[in-house]
Short mmCIF file of C-alpha atoms in Angstrom, two decimals:
data_model
loop_
_atom_site.label_atom_id
_atom_site.label_comp_id
_atom_site.label_asym_id
_atom_site.label_seq_id
_atom_site.Cartn_x
_atom_site.Cartn_y
_atom_site.Cartn_z
CA MET A 1 0.23 0.09 -0.14
CA GLN A 2 2.82 2.42 0.78
CA ARG A 3 5.78 3.42 -1.53
CA LYS A 4 7.75 5.35 0.69
CA LYS A 5 7.93 5.52 4.78
CA ARG A 6 5.83 8.25 6.64
CA ALA A 7 4.51 8.92 9.96
CA GLY A 8 1.05 10.07 11.72
CA ILE A 9 -0.97 10.68 14.55
CA LEU A 10 -3.71 8.80 16.12
CA LEU A 11 -6.12 11.35 17.20
CA PRO A 12 -10.10 10.74 17.84
CA LEU A 13 -12.20 13.72 16.94
CA SER A 14 -13.56 13.56 20.38
CA GLN A 15 -10.37 14.38 21.87
CA LEU A 16 -10.15 17.73 20.27
CA PRO A 17 -10.65 21.03 22.01
CA SER A 18 -14.24 22.90 22.09
CA PRO A 19 -16.10 24.48 24.11
CA TYR A 20 -19.39 22.53 23.64
CA GLY A 21 -18.29 19.24 25.31
CA ILE A 22 -16.81 17.18 22.33
CA GLY A 23 -13.96 17.76 19.88
CA THR A 24 -15.72 18.60 16.51
CA MET A 25 -15.14 19.42 12.61
CA GLY A 26 -14.58 22.67 12.99
CA LYS A 27 -11.72 25.18 13.98
CA ALA A 28 -9.54 23.28 15.99
CA ALA A 29 -9.99 20.58 13.73
CA PHE A 30 -8.70 22.39 10.71
CA GLY A 31 -5.86 23.94 13.18
CA PHE A 32 -4.47 20.20 14.15
CA VAL A 33 -3.97 19.60 10.51
CA ASP A 34 -1.95 22.75 10.28
CA TRP A 35 -0.45 21.58 13.30
CA LEU A 36 0.03 17.61 11.93
CA ALA A 37 1.32 19.49 8.45
CA SER A 38 3.81 21.45 10.44
CA ALA A 39 5.26 18.29 12.57
CA GLY A 40 5.89 16.62 8.55
CA MET A 41 2.91 14.06 9.65
CA LYS A 42 1.42 12.52 6.79
CA ILE A 43 -1.59 10.46 8.11
CA TRP A 44 -4.34 11.91 10.52
CA GLN A 45 -5.49 8.26 12.34
CA VAL A 46 -8.83 8.88 14.05
CA LEU A 47 -10.91 6.52 15.46
CA PRO A 48 -14.74 5.42 14.22
CA LEU A 49 -17.01 8.08 13.03
CA GLN A 50 -20.22 5.88 14.08
CA PRO A 51 -22.33 7.54 16.49
CA THR A 52 -21.60 5.85 19.98
CA GLY A 53 -23.64 3.27 21.65
CA TYR A 54 -23.17 1.26 24.87
CA GLY A 55 -20.25 2.56 27.07
CA ASP A 56 -19.94 5.29 25.00
CA SER A 57 -18.10 2.92 22.41
CA PRO A 58 -17.59 3.61 18.65
CA TYR A 59 -17.39 0.31 18.28
CA GLN A 60 -20.85 -0.40 19.50
CA SER A 61 -22.62 1.97 17.15
CA CYS A 62 -26.57 1.68 15.98
CA SER A 63 -25.83 1.71 12.28
CA ALA A 64 -22.50 0.57 10.32
CA GLY A 65 -22.80 3.10 8.15
CA ALA A 66 -24.18 6.43 10.01
CA LEU A 67 -22.06 9.13 11.11
CA ASN A 68 -22.01 10.99 14.86
CA PRO A 69 -23.72 14.10 14.95
CA TYR A 70 -21.87 14.87 18.53
CA PHE A 71 -19.07 15.80 15.86
CA ILE A 72 -21.11 18.31 13.64
CA ASP A 73 -19.57 21.48 14.83
CA LEU A 74 -22.07 24.46 15.89
CA ASP A 75 -19.78 27.29 14.86
CA LEU A 76 -20.29 26.20 11.02
CA LEU A 77 -23.77 25.89 11.45
CA GLU A 78 -24.05 29.14 12.86
CA GLU A 79 -21.96 31.11 9.96
CA GLU A 80 -24.51 29.27 7.42
CA GLY A 81 -27.08 30.88 9.08
CA LEU A 82 -28.96 27.36 10.88
CA LEU A 83 -28.05 28.33 13.89
CA GLU A 84 -28.35 31.47 16.13
CA ARG A 85 -25.16 31.69 18.80
CA GLU A 86 -27.30 31.98 22.09
CA GLU A 87 -28.88 28.92 21.36
CA TYR A 88 -25.97 26.78 21.58
CA ALA A 89 -23.15 28.96 23.18
CA ASP A 90 -24.05 29.11 27.10
CA ALA A 91 -25.59 25.65 27.42
CA ASP A 92 -23.85 23.19 30.03
CA TRP A 93 -22.37 20.61 27.93
CA GLY A 94 -20.47 19.81 30.60
CA ALA A 95 -18.21 20.80 33.92
CA ASP A 96 -14.91 19.09 32.85
CA ALA A 97 -13.24 20.36 29.74
CA ARG A 98 -10.84 17.48 30.12
CA ARG A 99 -14.03 14.94 29.99
CA VAL A 100 -16.50 14.30 27.35
CA ASP A 101 -19.92 14.12 29.52
CA TYR A 102 -21.67 11.80 27.14
CA ALA A 103 -24.87 12.52 29.27
CA LYS A 104 -25.23 15.70 28.51
CA LEU A 105 -24.48 15.67 24.67
CA PHE A 106 -27.18 12.85 24.16
CA SER A 107 -29.69 14.94 26.32
CA ARG A 108 -28.79 18.96 24.42
CA ARG A 109 -27.46 18.28 21.22
CA ALA A 110 -30.05 17.11 19.04
CA ALA A 111 -32.12 19.88 20.24
CA VAL A 112 -29.77 22.77 19.03
CA LEU A 113 -29.20 20.62 15.90
CA ARG A 114 -32.88 20.26 15.63
CA ARG A 115 -33.12 23.89 15.62
CA ALA A 116 -30.69 24.10 12.74
CA TYR A 117 -32.87 21.98 10.75
CA ALA A 118 -35.76 24.21 11.22
CA ARG A 119 -33.66 26.81 9.04
CA LEU A 120 -32.90 24.24 6.34
CA ASP A 121 -33.76 25.57 2.92
CA LYS A 122 -35.67 22.12 2.25
CA THR A 123 -36.16 23.04 -1.43
CA ALA A 124 -32.41 23.58 -2.16
CA ARG A 125 -31.26 21.13 -4.86
CA ASP A 126 -28.15 19.42 -3.18
CA TRP A 127 -30.66 18.35 -0.02
CA ARG A 128 -33.51 17.06 -2.45
CA ASP A 129 -30.72 15.20 -4.45
CA PHE A 130 -29.51 14.14 -0.86
CA CYS A 131 -32.34 12.64 0.46
CA ALA A 132 -33.24 10.96 -3.05
CA LYS A 133 -30.45 9.11 -2.34
CA GLY A 134 -31.51 7.56 0.76
CA GLU A 135 -28.25 6.09 1.75
CA PHE A 136 -28.82 6.99 5.45
CA TYR A 137 -32.85 6.72 5.24
CA ASP A 138 -32.53 3.39 7.40
CA PHE A 139 -30.36 4.88 10.49
CA ALA A 140 -32.83 8.07 9.82
CA LEU A 141 -36.14 5.84 10.04
CA TYR A 142 -34.45 3.59 12.97
CA MET A 143 -33.56 6.51 14.65
CA ALA A 144 -37.20 8.18 14.56
CA CYS A 145 -38.87 5.06 16.03
CA LYS A 146 -35.92 4.87 18.72
CA GLU A 147 -37.11 8.70 19.80
CA ALA A 148 -40.72 7.89 19.74
CA CYS A 149 -40.07 4.65 21.61
CA GLY A 150 -38.52 6.91 24.47
CA TYR A 151 -35.30 5.07 23.43
CA LYS A 152 -36.10 1.39 24.28
CA PRO A 153 -34.39 -1.11 22.29
CA TYR A 154 -36.02 -2.06 19.27
CA ALA A 155 -37.17 -5.83 20.73
CA GLU A 156 -39.10 -3.19 22.86
CA TRP A 157 -41.10 -1.38 20.06
CA GLY A 158 -44.49 -2.92 19.80
CA THR A 159 -45.96 -3.35 16.31
CA LEU A 160 -42.75 -1.85 15.26
CA ARG A 161 -40.14 -4.63 16.21
CA ASP A 162 -40.30 -6.83 13.33
CA GLY A 163 -40.15 -3.91 10.88
CA ASP A 164 -43.69 -4.91 9.68
CA SER A 165 -43.95 -2.90 6.50
CA SER A 166 -47.82 -1.67 6.80
CA ALA A 167 -46.90 -0.28 10.27
CA LEU A 168 -43.59 1.12 9.17
CA ARG A 169 -45.41 3.13 6.32
CA ALA A 170 -47.92 4.64 9.10
CA PHE A 171 -45.14 5.70 11.11
CA ALA A 172 -43.12 7.26 8.62
CA ALA A 173 -45.93 8.99 6.99
CA GLU A 174 -46.78 10.33 10.78
CA HIS A 175 -42.94 10.98 11.32
CA ALA A 176 -41.91 12.39 8.46
CA GLU A 177 -40.43 15.60 9.97
CA ASP A 178 -38.42 13.34 12.51
CA ILE A 179 -37.03 10.96 9.70
CA GLY A 180 -36.03 14.24 8.28
CA PHE A 181 -34.27 15.66 10.89
CA TRP A 182 -31.84 12.42 11.49
CA GLN A 183 -31.20 12.72 7.59
CA PHE A 184 -30.07 15.95 8.13
CA THR A 185 -27.44 15.01 10.72
CA GLN A 186 -26.12 12.69 8.03
CA TYR A 187 -26.08 15.57 5.33
CA ALA A 188 -24.82 18.42 7.98
CA PHE A 189 -21.77 15.91 9.23
CA LEU A 190 -20.74 14.89 5.43
CA LYS A 191 -20.54 18.85 4.09
CA GLN A 192 -18.50 19.39 6.98
CA TRP A 193 -16.42 16.32 6.88
CA ARG A 194 -15.47 16.54 3.10
CA ALA A 195 -14.32 20.29 3.75
CA LEU A 196 -12.11 18.98 6.44
CA LYS A 197 -10.74 15.96 4.76
CA GLY A 198 -10.44 18.02 1.41
CA TYR A 199 -8.09 20.63 3.48
CA ALA A 200 -6.18 18.13 5.20
CA ASN A 201 -5.26 16.43 1.66
CA ALA A 202 -4.22 19.87 0.43
CA ARG A 203 -2.36 19.98 3.47
CA GLY A 204 -0.36 17.03 2.63
CA VAL A 205 -2.09 14.83 4.83
CA GLU A 206 -4.28 11.91 4.77
CA ILE A 207 -6.93 10.72 7.17
CA MET A 208 -6.88 6.68 8.11
CA GLY A 209 -10.20 6.08 9.33
CA ASP A 210 -11.31 3.30 11.53
CA MET A 211 -14.16 0.20 10.31
CA PRO A 212 -15.55 -1.82 13.20
CA ILE A 213 -16.26 -5.55 11.76
CA TYR A 214 -19.46 -5.56 14.06
CA VAL A 215 -22.64 -3.64 14.98
CA ALA A 216 -24.75 -3.50 17.85
CA ALA A 217 -27.41 -5.95 18.59
CA ASP A 218 -29.70 -2.74 19.06
CA SER A 219 -28.70 -1.72 15.38
CA ALA A 220 -30.07 -0.21 12.29
CA GLU A 221 -28.81 -3.32 10.65
CA MET A 222 -30.51 -5.74 13.18
CA TRP A 223 -33.33 -4.50 12.90
CA LEU A 224 -34.20 -4.14 9.52
CA HIS A 225 -31.93 -6.51 8.07
CA GLY A 226 -31.18 -9.27 10.85
CA LYS A 227 -32.79 -12.43 8.59
CA GLU A 228 -30.31 -11.09 5.41
CA LEU A 229 -26.72 -10.78 7.59
CA PHE A 230 -26.70 -12.73 11.47
CA LEU A 231 -26.89 -15.81 12.91
CA LEU A 232 -30.44 -15.70 14.27
CA ASP A 233 -32.25 -17.94 16.76
CA GLY A 234 -35.97 -18.82 16.04
CA GLU A 235 -37.04 -15.82 17.55
CA GLY A 236 -35.00 -13.53 16.11
CA ASN A 237 -32.62 -12.72 18.36
CA PRO A 238 -28.77 -13.42 18.32
CA ALA A 239 -27.84 -16.91 18.02
CA ALA A 240 -24.46 -16.29 19.47
CA VAL A 241 -22.25 -12.95 20.36
CA ALA A 242 -18.74 -11.70 19.61
CA GLY A 243 -15.98 -11.54 21.55
CA VAL A 244 -12.49 -12.82 22.04
CA PRO A 245 -11.04 -15.56 24.10
CA PRO A 246 -8.84 -14.87 27.33
CA ASP A 247 -5.97 -12.69 26.25
CA ALA A 248 -3.44 -9.79 27.37
CA PHE A 249 -6.32 -7.41 27.97
CA SER A 250 -8.73 -9.55 29.83
CA ASP A 251 -8.55 -13.02 31.69
CA SER A 252 -11.80 -14.04 31.05
CA GLY A 253 -12.28 -12.67 27.38
CA GLN A 254 -13.90 -10.04 25.77
CA LEU A 255 -17.50 -10.30 25.59
CA TRP A 256 -18.47 -7.97 22.60
CA GLY A 257 -22.42 -8.95 23.00
CA ASN A 258 -22.55 -7.99 19.19
CA PRO A 259 -24.48 -10.54 16.62
CA VAL A 260 -21.81 -12.18 14.34
CA TYR A 261 -22.72 -12.75 10.85
CA ASP A 262 -24.29 -15.59 8.44
CA TRP A 263 -21.18 -16.10 6.51
CA GLU A 264 -22.93 -18.69 4.78
CA LYS A 265 -25.94 -16.47 3.57
CA MET A 266 -23.99 -13.67 2.79
CA LYS A 267 -21.92 -15.76 0.43
CA ALA A 268 -24.75 -16.00 -1.98
CA ASP A 269 -24.41 -12.53 -3.06
CA GLY A 270 -20.74 -12.15 -3.04
CA TYR A 271 -20.70 -10.35 0.09
CA GLY A 272 -22.36 -7.97 -1.25
CA TRP A 273 -23.37 -5.77 1.73
CA TRP A 274 -19.63 -6.04 3.05
CA ARG A 275 -18.04 -5.12 -0.16
CA ARG A 276 -20.65 -1.62 -0.30
CA ARG A 277 -19.87 -1.32 3.13
CA ILE A 278 -15.79 -0.94 2.40
CA ALA A 279 -16.67 1.08 -0.97
CA ARG A 280 -18.48 3.87 1.00
CA ALA A 281 -15.51 3.52 3.62
CA LEU A 282 -12.79 3.96 1.26
CA GLU A 283 -15.16 7.04 -0.17
CA LEU A 284 -14.96 8.28 3.34
CA TYR A 285 -11.57 7.93 4.13
CA ASP A 286 -8.52 8.05 2.48
CA ILE A 287 -7.26 4.95 4.25
CA VAL A 288 -9.58 2.60 6.11
CA ARG A 289 -8.30 0.56 9.21
CA ILE A 290 -10.39 -2.58 9.52
CA ASP A 291 -10.69 -3.76 13.18
CA HIS A 292 -10.26 -7.47 14.21
CA PHE A 293 -9.39 -8.59 10.28
CA ARG A 294 -8.66 -11.82 11.72
CA GLY A 295 -12.69 -12.20 12.51
CA PHE A 296 -12.85 -12.82 8.71
CA ASP A 297 -10.43 -15.65 8.81
CA ARG A 298 -12.18 -17.38 11.92
CA PHE A 299 -14.15 -15.28 14.13
CA TYR A 300 -14.93 -16.50 17.88
CA ALA A 301 -18.70 -16.95 18.35
CA ILE A 302 -20.07 -17.34 22.47
CA PRO A 303 -23.67 -18.63 22.89
CA ALA A 304 -25.90 -15.66 23.77
CA ASP A 305 -26.48 -16.27 27.02
CA SER A 306 -22.85 -16.16 28.35
CA ALA A 307 -21.82 -14.23 31.36
CA ASP A 308 -18.36 -14.03 30.20
CA ALA A 309 -15.94 -15.22 27.17
CA ARG A 310 -14.45 -18.28 28.25
CA VAL A 311 -16.72 -20.79 26.81
CA GLY A 312 -16.94 -20.14 22.64
CA THR A 313 -16.10 -21.53 19.19
CA TRP A 314 -13.79 -20.73 16.32
CA GLU A 315 -16.00 -20.59 13.62
CA ASP A 316 -14.48 -20.11 9.45
CA GLY A 317 -15.30 -16.80 7.99
CA PRO A 318 -15.29 -15.89 3.98
CA LYS A 319 -11.73 -15.11 4.17
CA GLU A 320 -10.25 -14.19 1.10
CA ALA A 321 -13.03 -14.34 -0.87
CA LEU A 322 -15.03 -11.43 0.48
CA PHE A 323 -11.67 -9.29 -0.34
CA GLN A 324 -11.09 -10.68 -3.96
CA GLY A 325 -10.59 -7.41 -6.55
CA LEU A 326 -9.70 -5.21 -3.29
CA GLU A 327 -6.21 -6.61 -3.34
CA GLY A 328 -4.76 -3.07 -4.11
CA ALA A 329 -7.28 -1.16 -1.55
CA LYS A 330 -5.60 1.09 0.79
CA ILE A 331 -6.91 -0.97 4.00
CA VAL A 332 -4.92 -1.38 7.20
CA ALA A 333 -5.92 -4.85 8.83
CA GLU A 334 -5.78 -5.22 12.55
CA ASP A 335 -4.38 -8.70 12.96
CA LEU A 336 -3.52 -8.35 16.36
CA GLY A 337 -5.09 -10.84 19.12
CA THR A 338 -5.25 -15.14 18.54
CA ILE A 339 -2.97 -15.17 15.17
CA ASP A 340 -2.65 -18.69 13.57
CA ASP A 341 -1.81 -19.60 10.16
CA GLY A 342 -4.72 -19.17 9.06
CA VAL A 343 -4.79 -15.45 9.61
CA ARG A 344 -1.22 -15.05 8.10
CA SER A 345 -2.35 -16.57 5.18
CA LEU A 346 -5.22 -14.35 4.68
CA MET A 347 -2.70 -11.54 5.45
CA ARG A 348 -0.36 -12.80 2.66
CA LYS A 349 -3.20 -13.10 0.51
CA THR A 350 -4.87 -9.69 0.73
CA GLY A 351 -1.57 -8.28 1.19
CA TYR A 352 -2.45 -5.56 3.51
CA PRO A 353 -0.26 -4.31 5.90
CA GLY A 354 -1.20 -5.65 9.61
CA MET A 355 -0.42 -3.78 12.96
CA LYS A 356 2.36 -3.79 15.35
CA VAL A 357 2.29 -2.59 18.76
CA MET A 358 5.00 -1.41 20.77
CA GLU A 359 3.60 -2.29 24.00
CA PHE A 360 3.51 -5.87 23.63
CA GLY A 361 6.91 -5.78 22.40
CA PHE A 362 8.63 -5.21 26.23
CA ASN A 363 8.42 -9.08 27.41
CA GLY A 364 12.09 -9.83 27.43
CA ASP A 365 11.49 -11.81 23.87
CA PRO A 366 14.47 -10.53 21.88
CA TYR A 367 12.52 -12.46 19.09
CA SER A 368 9.03 -10.80 19.71
CA GLU A 369 7.56 -9.32 16.30
CA HIS A 370 6.45 -6.13 18.37
CA LYS A 371 9.95 -5.22 19.12
CA PRO A 372 10.82 -2.06 16.28
CA GLN A 373 14.02 -4.14 14.92
CA ASN A 374 11.95 -7.05 13.94
CA PHE A 375 9.35 -5.04 12.24
CA PRO A 376 8.65 -5.95 8.74
CA ALA A 377 8.14 -2.65 6.10
CA ASN A 378 4.47 -3.74 5.32
CA CYS A 379 3.23 -2.97 8.50
CA VAL A 380 1.64 0.08 10.30
CA ALA A 381 3.58 0.42 13.70
CA TYR A 382 2.81 1.72 16.81
CA THR A 383 3.73 2.66 20.38
CA GLY A 384 0.18 1.54 21.24
CA THR A 385 -3.40 1.46 20.09
CA HIS A 386 -6.47 2.96 21.75
CA ASP A 387 -6.78 -0.01 23.90
CA ASN A 388 -3.44 0.11 25.57
CA SER A 389 -2.24 2.33 28.36
CA PRO A 390 -0.43 5.43 27.25
CA LEU A 391 3.58 4.55 27.34
CA VAL A 392 3.76 6.54 30.32
CA GLY A 393 1.54 5.73 32.42
CA TYR A 394 2.10 1.84 31.37
CA ILE A 395 6.00 2.34 32.43
CA GLU A 396 4.89 3.89 35.51
CA GLY A 397 2.50 1.07 36.55
CA MET A 398 4.86 -1.66 36.62
CA ASP A 399 6.48 -3.15 39.47
CA GLY A 400 10.01 -3.29 39.99
CA ASN A 401 11.12 -7.06 38.02
CA GLY A 402 8.23 -5.49 35.16
CA ARG A 403 10.18 -2.44 35.13
CA LYS A 404 13.80 -4.37 34.57
CA VAL A 405 12.44 -6.30 31.79
CA PHE A 406 11.51 -2.77 30.18
CA ASP A 407 14.47 -1.44 30.78
CA ALA A 408 16.72 -4.05 29.31
CA ASP A 409 14.26 -4.42 26.08
CA LEU A 410 14.12 -0.67 25.64
CA LYS A 411 18.20 -0.81 25.79
CA GLY A 412 18.28 -3.11 23.26
CA MET A 413 15.63 -1.46 20.63
CA CYS A 414 17.67 1.57 21.13
CA ARG A 415 21.10 -0.33 20.99
CA ALA A 416 20.10 -2.05 17.72
CA LEU A 417 18.23 1.00 15.86
CA GLY A 418 21.18 3.66 16.71
CA VAL A 419 18.72 5.50 18.91
CA HIS A 420 20.82 7.58 22.14
CA ARG A 421 18.05 7.70 25.50
CA HIS A 422 18.37 10.40 27.42
CA GLY A 423 17.50 10.43 31.07
CA SER A 424 16.15 7.54 33.10
CA ASP A 425 12.53 8.54 33.98
CA ALA A 426 9.11 7.37 32.23
CA LYS A 427 9.04 10.34 30.06
CA SER A 428 12.74 9.76 28.87
CA ALA A 429 12.02 6.17 27.92
CA CYS A 430 8.60 7.35 25.94
CA ARG A 431 10.79 9.86 23.93
CA ALA A 432 13.57 6.96 23.26
CA ALA A 433 10.29 4.58 22.12
CA THR A 434 8.92 6.86 19.80
CA GLU A 435 12.38 7.28 18.35
CA ALA A 436 13.15 3.80 17.83
CA LEU A 437 9.35 3.79 16.52
CA PHE A 438 10.66 6.22 13.58
CA ALA A 439 13.81 4.46 13.14
CA SER A 440 12.28 1.10 12.04
CA ALA A 441 11.51 -0.42 9.02
CA ALA A 442 7.63 -0.37 9.11
CA GLU A 443 6.89 1.90 6.06
CA THR A 444 4.51 3.79 8.61
CA VAL A 445 4.09 4.32 11.89
CA VAL A 446 1.52 6.26 14.10
CA LEU A 447 1.85 7.47 17.52
CA PRO A 448 -1.11 8.38 19.48
CA MET A 449 -1.27 11.81 20.86
CA HIS A 450 -0.95 11.25 24.74
CA ASP A 451 2.47 9.63 23.59
CA VAL A 452 3.52 12.94 21.63
CA LEU A 453 3.00 14.67 25.07
CA CYS A 454 4.16 11.96 26.88
CA LEU A 455 0.91 11.70 29.37
CA GLY A 456 0.24 9.36 31.52
CA GLU A 457 -2.95 6.80 32.88
CA GLU A 458 -5.37 9.80 33.18
CA ALA A 459 -5.10 10.01 28.81
CA ARG A 460 -6.10 6.29 28.22
CA ILE A 461 -8.23 6.23 25.28
CA ASN A 462 -9.95 2.41 26.39
CA ARG A 463 -9.92 0.28 28.95
CA PRO A 464 -11.26 -3.26 27.10
CA SER A 465 -13.78 -4.86 29.01
CA LEU A 466 -14.71 -2.37 31.47
CA LEU A 467 -17.35 0.04 31.48
CA SER A 468 -15.99 3.31 33.41
CA PRO A 469 -16.79 7.26 32.30
CA LEU A 470 -13.04 7.36 31.84
CA ASN A 471 -13.56 5.30 28.61
CA TRP A 472 -13.06 7.25 25.43
CA SER A 473 -13.71 10.74 27.17
CA TYR A 474 -10.53 12.18 27.49
CA ARG A 475 -9.87 15.82 25.97
CA LEU A 476 -7.04 17.50 25.29
CA SER A 477 -6.83 21.42 25.87
CA ALA A 478 -5.34 24.06 22.51
CA LYS A 479 -2.33 24.72 24.65
CA ASP A 480 -1.29 20.92 24.03
CA PHE A 481 -0.61 21.59 20.65
CA ARG A 482 2.89 23.17 20.99
CA ALA A 483 5.21 24.07 18.11
CA THR A 484 7.88 22.18 20.38
CA GLN A 485 6.53 18.67 19.84
CA ALA A 486 5.94 19.64 16.15
CA ASN A 487 9.12 20.45 15.80
CA ARG A 488 10.60 17.60 17.57
CA LEU A 489 8.31 15.55 15.11
CA ARG A 490 9.59 16.88 12.21
CA ARG A 491 13.12 15.95 13.02
CA LEU A 492 12.59 12.56 13.67
CA ALA A 493 10.57 12.02 10.66
CA GLU A 494 13.32 14.31 8.52
CA LYS A 495 16.18 12.33 10.26
CA TYR A 496 14.65 9.03 9.62
CA GLY A 497 13.25 9.70 6.08
CA ARG A 498 9.42 10.04 6.92
#
């Protein structure tokens, strides 16, 4: 996929500074693109842009294709004449500027966006064309029904539960304005996103998006297309749910709870739903990272009534058949977790770069594939992902023996790659590890912004298998985007030909 070495930054949109409770596609996002360009960075990796769901996770979305209305910038809507500043500027979006308050966004954001929709010129050609295309109609219908049913899961929607066509037609006629509003959220998002992405591309920055492999059990896809897409029992409920067995993150495994796909049924039309989904993602982003790529080779199916993920079976996925004709696509395969010969074969056949995570390499094994001196060229390498501790927090949380192993490993990495470490504290170790990543053979390296800033555990994005208000909520301030950090990254990029 890559022709030359390059470097980038992982920063969720939600972490950008803004006075309105969460990062958006407004001024701070354009400013971050400028910061990336000044730092010589060629990639901005974001987390999924879908609406967040259970546990505020973007990996538990109510729609595979919808876009999160929280990221719509209110100031840009005001510039368009769709909002008055007093309608949103003084609202209580949360008391802590360092944390997203999802409850307040849920209770207040839609009301503000409805005011903007009320002022939209419904006769405008681009709006009418957008609605006629119908790409987001299922999501809009789902959200309108969910609102009308008190935000209960679709299984509790009475006559609307099974997607009965006559009941839905009657509902749609009665709630046309609500359906129009939810379509507007997608229209407004795409308009702002295309402006931001165009600006980034013009500054030499590509955007890497993130595609979750699964959707939530309470989702538009499950409601309207469950029988076509998922393994269901006789009552239309998931027969099995997704997750992973016990691993480095959890002794009891990770029980995600998403319905698993009926790959045999999807095979009948050449995996059309999936191929359309990938095509849309490649239009939205420059590069697409597909989460849990190993699930296309074999996936872990857990009985739907299980309390954790210790009991499950590995079942065959579509393997390379799904990706025929897409071998040259700009896709990154998240190939972490339980990796076997089947996954390795799938990676070879698609040719997609996999992922290497430096934190996994601090294990005393000189041959670990996650040590930067052992990285292959065809990979995307990270200090850590959104599921890892920030590197400084990881180091500070070690016991004495763990720190000895870490120091020996880091010393070996630096020696192998010609990197000099200055100092012995956690922050100096983080900076040395960053340079070792840049010095590796990996064609693409990506640093989470919290590792650029050498932040501790407070800045962690997610703790797998743990429901917590600390997940997905940490935010940065404008002062975090300093020229000194950009200059350091630019020097590293220049030194190592990135």
